[in-house]
XYZ file of C-alpha atoms in Angstrom:
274
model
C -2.318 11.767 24.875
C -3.774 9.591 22.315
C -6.951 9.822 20.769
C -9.792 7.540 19.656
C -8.656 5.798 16.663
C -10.423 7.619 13.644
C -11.605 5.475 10.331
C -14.268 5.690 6.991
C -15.315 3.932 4.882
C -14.581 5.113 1.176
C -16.817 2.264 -0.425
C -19.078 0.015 0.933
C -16.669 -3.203 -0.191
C -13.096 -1.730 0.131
C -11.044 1.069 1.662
C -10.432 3.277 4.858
C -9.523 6.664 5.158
C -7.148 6.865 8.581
C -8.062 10.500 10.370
C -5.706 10.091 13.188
C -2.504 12.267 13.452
C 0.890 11.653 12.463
C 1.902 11.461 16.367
C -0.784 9.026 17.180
C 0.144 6.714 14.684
C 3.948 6.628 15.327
C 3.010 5.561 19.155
C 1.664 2.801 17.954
C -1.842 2.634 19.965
C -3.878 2.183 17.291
C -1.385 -0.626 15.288
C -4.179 -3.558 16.532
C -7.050 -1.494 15.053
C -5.144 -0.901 12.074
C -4.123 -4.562 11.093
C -7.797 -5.719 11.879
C -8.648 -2.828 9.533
C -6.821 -3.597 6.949
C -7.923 -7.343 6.585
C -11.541 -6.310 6.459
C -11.372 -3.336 4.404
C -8.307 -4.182 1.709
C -6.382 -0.890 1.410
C -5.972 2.532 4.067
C -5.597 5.831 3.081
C -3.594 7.917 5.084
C -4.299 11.552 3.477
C -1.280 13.872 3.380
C 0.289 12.062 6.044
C 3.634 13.293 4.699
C 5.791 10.643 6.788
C 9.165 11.077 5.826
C 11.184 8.059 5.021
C 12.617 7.102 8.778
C 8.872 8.290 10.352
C 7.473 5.380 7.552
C 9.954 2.687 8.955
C 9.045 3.527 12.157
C 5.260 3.019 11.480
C 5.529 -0.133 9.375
C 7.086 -1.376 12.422
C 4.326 -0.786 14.685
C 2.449 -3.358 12.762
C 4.694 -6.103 12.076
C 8.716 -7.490 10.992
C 9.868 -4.913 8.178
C 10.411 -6.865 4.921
C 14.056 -5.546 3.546
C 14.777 -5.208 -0.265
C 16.530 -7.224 -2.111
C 19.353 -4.352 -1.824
C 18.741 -4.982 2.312
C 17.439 -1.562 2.372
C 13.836 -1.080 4.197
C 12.429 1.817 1.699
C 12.225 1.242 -1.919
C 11.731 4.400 -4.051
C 9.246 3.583 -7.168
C 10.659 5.662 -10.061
C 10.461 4.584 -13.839
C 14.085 7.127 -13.558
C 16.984 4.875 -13.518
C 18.774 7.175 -11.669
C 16.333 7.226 -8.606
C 15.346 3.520 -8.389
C 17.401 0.453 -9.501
C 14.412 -1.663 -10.602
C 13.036 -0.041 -13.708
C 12.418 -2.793 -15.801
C 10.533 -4.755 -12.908
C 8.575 -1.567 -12.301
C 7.230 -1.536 -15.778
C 5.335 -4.715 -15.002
C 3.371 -2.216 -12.261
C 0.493 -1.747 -14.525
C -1.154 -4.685 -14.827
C -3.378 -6.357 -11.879
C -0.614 -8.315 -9.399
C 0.028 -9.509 -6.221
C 3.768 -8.866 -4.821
C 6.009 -12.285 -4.462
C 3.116 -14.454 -5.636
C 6.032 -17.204 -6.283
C 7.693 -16.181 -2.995
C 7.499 -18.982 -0.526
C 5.122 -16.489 1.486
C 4.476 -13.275 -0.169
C 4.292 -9.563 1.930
C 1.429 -9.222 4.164
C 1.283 -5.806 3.180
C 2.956 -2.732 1.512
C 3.352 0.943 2.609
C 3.301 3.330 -0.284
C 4.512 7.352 0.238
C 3.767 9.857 -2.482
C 6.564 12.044 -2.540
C 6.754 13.760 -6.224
C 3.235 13.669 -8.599
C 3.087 13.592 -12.715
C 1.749 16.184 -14.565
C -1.249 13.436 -15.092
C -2.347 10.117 -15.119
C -0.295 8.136 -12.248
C -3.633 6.591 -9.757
C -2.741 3.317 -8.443
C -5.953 1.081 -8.202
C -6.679 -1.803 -6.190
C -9.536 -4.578 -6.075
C -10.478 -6.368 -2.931
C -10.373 -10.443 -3.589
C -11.782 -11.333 -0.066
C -14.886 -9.407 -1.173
C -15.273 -10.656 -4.605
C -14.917 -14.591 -3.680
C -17.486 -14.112 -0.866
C -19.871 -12.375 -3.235
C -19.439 -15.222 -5.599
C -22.685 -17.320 -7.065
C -22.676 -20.397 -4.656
C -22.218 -22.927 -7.558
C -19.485 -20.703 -8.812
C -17.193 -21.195 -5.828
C -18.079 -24.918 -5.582
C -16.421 -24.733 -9.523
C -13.124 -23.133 -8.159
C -12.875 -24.302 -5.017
C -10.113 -26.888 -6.100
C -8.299 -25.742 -9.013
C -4.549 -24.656 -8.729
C -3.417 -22.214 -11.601
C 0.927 -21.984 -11.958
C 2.082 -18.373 -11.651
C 5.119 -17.587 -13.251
C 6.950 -14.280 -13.072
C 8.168 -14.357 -16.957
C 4.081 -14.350 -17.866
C 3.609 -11.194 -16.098
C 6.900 -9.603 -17.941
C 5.195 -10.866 -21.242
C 2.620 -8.279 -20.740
C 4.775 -5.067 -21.217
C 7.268 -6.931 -23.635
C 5.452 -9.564 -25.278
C 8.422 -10.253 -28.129
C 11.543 -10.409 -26.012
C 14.886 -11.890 -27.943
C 14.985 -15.819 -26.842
C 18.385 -15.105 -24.257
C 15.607 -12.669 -22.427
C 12.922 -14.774 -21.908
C 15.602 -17.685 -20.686
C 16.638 -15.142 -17.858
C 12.992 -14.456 -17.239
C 11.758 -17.943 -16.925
C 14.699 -18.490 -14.779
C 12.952 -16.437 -12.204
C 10.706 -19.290 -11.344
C 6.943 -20.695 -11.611
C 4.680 -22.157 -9.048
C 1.576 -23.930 -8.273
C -0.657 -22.252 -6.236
C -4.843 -22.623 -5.322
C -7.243 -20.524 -7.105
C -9.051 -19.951 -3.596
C -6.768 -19.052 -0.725
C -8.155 -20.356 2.411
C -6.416 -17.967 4.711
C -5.380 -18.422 8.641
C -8.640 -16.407 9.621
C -10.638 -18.875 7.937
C -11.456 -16.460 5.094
C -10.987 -17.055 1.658
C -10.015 -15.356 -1.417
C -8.794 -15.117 -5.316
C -5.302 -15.517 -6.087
C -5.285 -13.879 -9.578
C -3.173 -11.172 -11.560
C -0.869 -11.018 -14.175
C 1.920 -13.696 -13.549
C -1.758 -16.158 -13.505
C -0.508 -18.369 -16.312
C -2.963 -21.402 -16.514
C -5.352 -23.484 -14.940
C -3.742 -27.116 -14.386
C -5.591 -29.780 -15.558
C -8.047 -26.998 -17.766
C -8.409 -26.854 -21.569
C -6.748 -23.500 -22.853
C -9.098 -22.112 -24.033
C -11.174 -22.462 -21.100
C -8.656 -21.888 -18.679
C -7.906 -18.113 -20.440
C -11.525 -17.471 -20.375
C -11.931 -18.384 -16.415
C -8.899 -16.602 -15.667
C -9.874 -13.680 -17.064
C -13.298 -13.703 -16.571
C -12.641 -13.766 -12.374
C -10.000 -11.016 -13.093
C -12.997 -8.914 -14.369
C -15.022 -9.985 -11.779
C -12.745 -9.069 -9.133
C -11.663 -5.546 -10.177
C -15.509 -4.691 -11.115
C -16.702 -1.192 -9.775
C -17.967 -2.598 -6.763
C -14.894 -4.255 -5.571
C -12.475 -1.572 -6.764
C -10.635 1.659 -5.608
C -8.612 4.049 -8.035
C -6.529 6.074 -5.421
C -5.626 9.557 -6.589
C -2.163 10.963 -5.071
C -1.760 13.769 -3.261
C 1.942 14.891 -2.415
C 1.954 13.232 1.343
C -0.403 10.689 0.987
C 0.680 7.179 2.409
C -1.825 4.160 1.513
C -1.253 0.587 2.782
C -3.272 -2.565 1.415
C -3.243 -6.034 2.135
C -1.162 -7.776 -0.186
C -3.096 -11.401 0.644
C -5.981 -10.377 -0.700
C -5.622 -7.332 -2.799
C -4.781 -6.905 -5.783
C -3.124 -3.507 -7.312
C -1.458 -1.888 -10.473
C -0.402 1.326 -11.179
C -2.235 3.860 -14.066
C -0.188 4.770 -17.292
C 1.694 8.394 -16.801
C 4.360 10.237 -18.955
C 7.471 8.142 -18.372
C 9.679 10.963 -18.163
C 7.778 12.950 -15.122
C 8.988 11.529 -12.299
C 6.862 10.036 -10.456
C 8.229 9.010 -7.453
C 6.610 6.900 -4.293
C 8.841 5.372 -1.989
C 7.526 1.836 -0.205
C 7.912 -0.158 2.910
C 6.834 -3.627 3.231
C 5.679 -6.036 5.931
C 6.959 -9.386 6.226
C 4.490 -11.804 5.231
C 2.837 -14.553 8.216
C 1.461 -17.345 6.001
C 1.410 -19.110 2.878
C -1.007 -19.274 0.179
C -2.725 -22.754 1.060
C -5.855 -23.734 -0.367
């Protein structure tokens, strides 16, 4: 038998806490309520779920096409140990406000993250809800934005943790790509929001100094207390968030602890159009 499907609210303006059991959500019964969950509320908690890695697949395929690595692999374990995950270097660039594959011809609709081994301290991974914080925009404000693109590049957000690489580095790293993309993200639902984060080089079309200043000054906006969940891990927990319209980063820890989380994603269903 399978029960009612179980939800609260953590904040008024994002997250969910999922009560149902680990039985009801592998049947899949309650994968509608979850998806429509998710796009309202930005990121689910799933407290001490403690899906193992094949129960995780099976649940992130309940709600949609599992996205594969890069390694074609569906889990990814996120480990700053290069003997546990093979992207290290990329991980580093965790812990600064991002969307996943924002140069991606259509980025994840969402990631699955699994806390399997804790540090000592430090280690929350935050998130801020962009659908919320366009729609509680000033009027005149989003008439402003409503047209500007910004190009994202990968290398800018790599810049952040190593902002003096040797000249054959930052080659490799701006071979990885740049694109054009709207500041407002008219999505499929008809809702809009903020396409921001760390690989957010510059406005196009914007004075410097002016674009810097708007960038940053919506990346405040967006990740301000009232828009903004810092998740702290449990051993077990599993949280999902919508990567279309939330953004995320990871809190410093001891590099040497550990840390481990391993992740599933969900392929993504649309562009970012404006």
């Amino acid at each position: 038998m399978t029960g009612a499907f179980k939800a609260e609210d953590i904040k008024p303006k994002i997250g969910s806490r999922i009560l149902n059991s680990k039985e009801e959500l592998l049947s899949g019964a309650h994968s509608t309520a979850i998806r429509d969950l998710l796009e309202q509320r930005g990121v689910l908690v799933f407290p001490k779920i403690n899906f193992n890695d094949d129960e995780q697949i099976a649940f992130t395929r309940t709600l949609g096409k599992v996205a594969k690595e890069r390694s074609g692999e569906e889990v990814f374990p996120i480990s700053l140990d290069p003997k546990v995950s093979s992207g290290v270097d990329y991980l580093k660039g965790a812990f600064y406000w991002h969307f996943d594959g924002t140069i991606q011809p259509m980025p994840i609709l969402a990631s699955l993250l699994s806390s399997k081994v804790l540090p000592p301290s430090g280690g929350n991974t935050e998130f801020a809800n962009c659908y919320a914080a366009y729609e509680e925009l000033p009027e005149e404000e989003k008439k402003r934005i409503e047209n500007l693109k910004v190009v994202h590049a990968t290398w800018n957000s790599l810049l952040y943790y190593e902002p003096e690489p040797n000249q054959e580095k930052l080659k490799q790293w701006i071979e990885l790509g740049e694109k054009e993309l709207p500041l407002v993200w008219t999505h499929k639902s008809g809702r809009k929001s903020l396409v921001l984060g760390c690989t957010a080089h510059h406005v196009v079309g914007v004075d410097h100094k002016e674009s810097a200043l708007l960038l940053n000054g919506l990346r405040e906006w967006a990740t301000s207390e009232q828009f903004h969940y810092s998740h702290k891990w449990s051993v077990g927990d599993m949280v999902m968030w919508d990567n279309t319209g939330t953004l995320h980063r990871a809190m410093p820890y001891p590099m040497d602890s550990g840390r481990e989380l391993h992740r599933t994603k969900l392929e993504g269903e649309e562009p970012i159009a404006a």
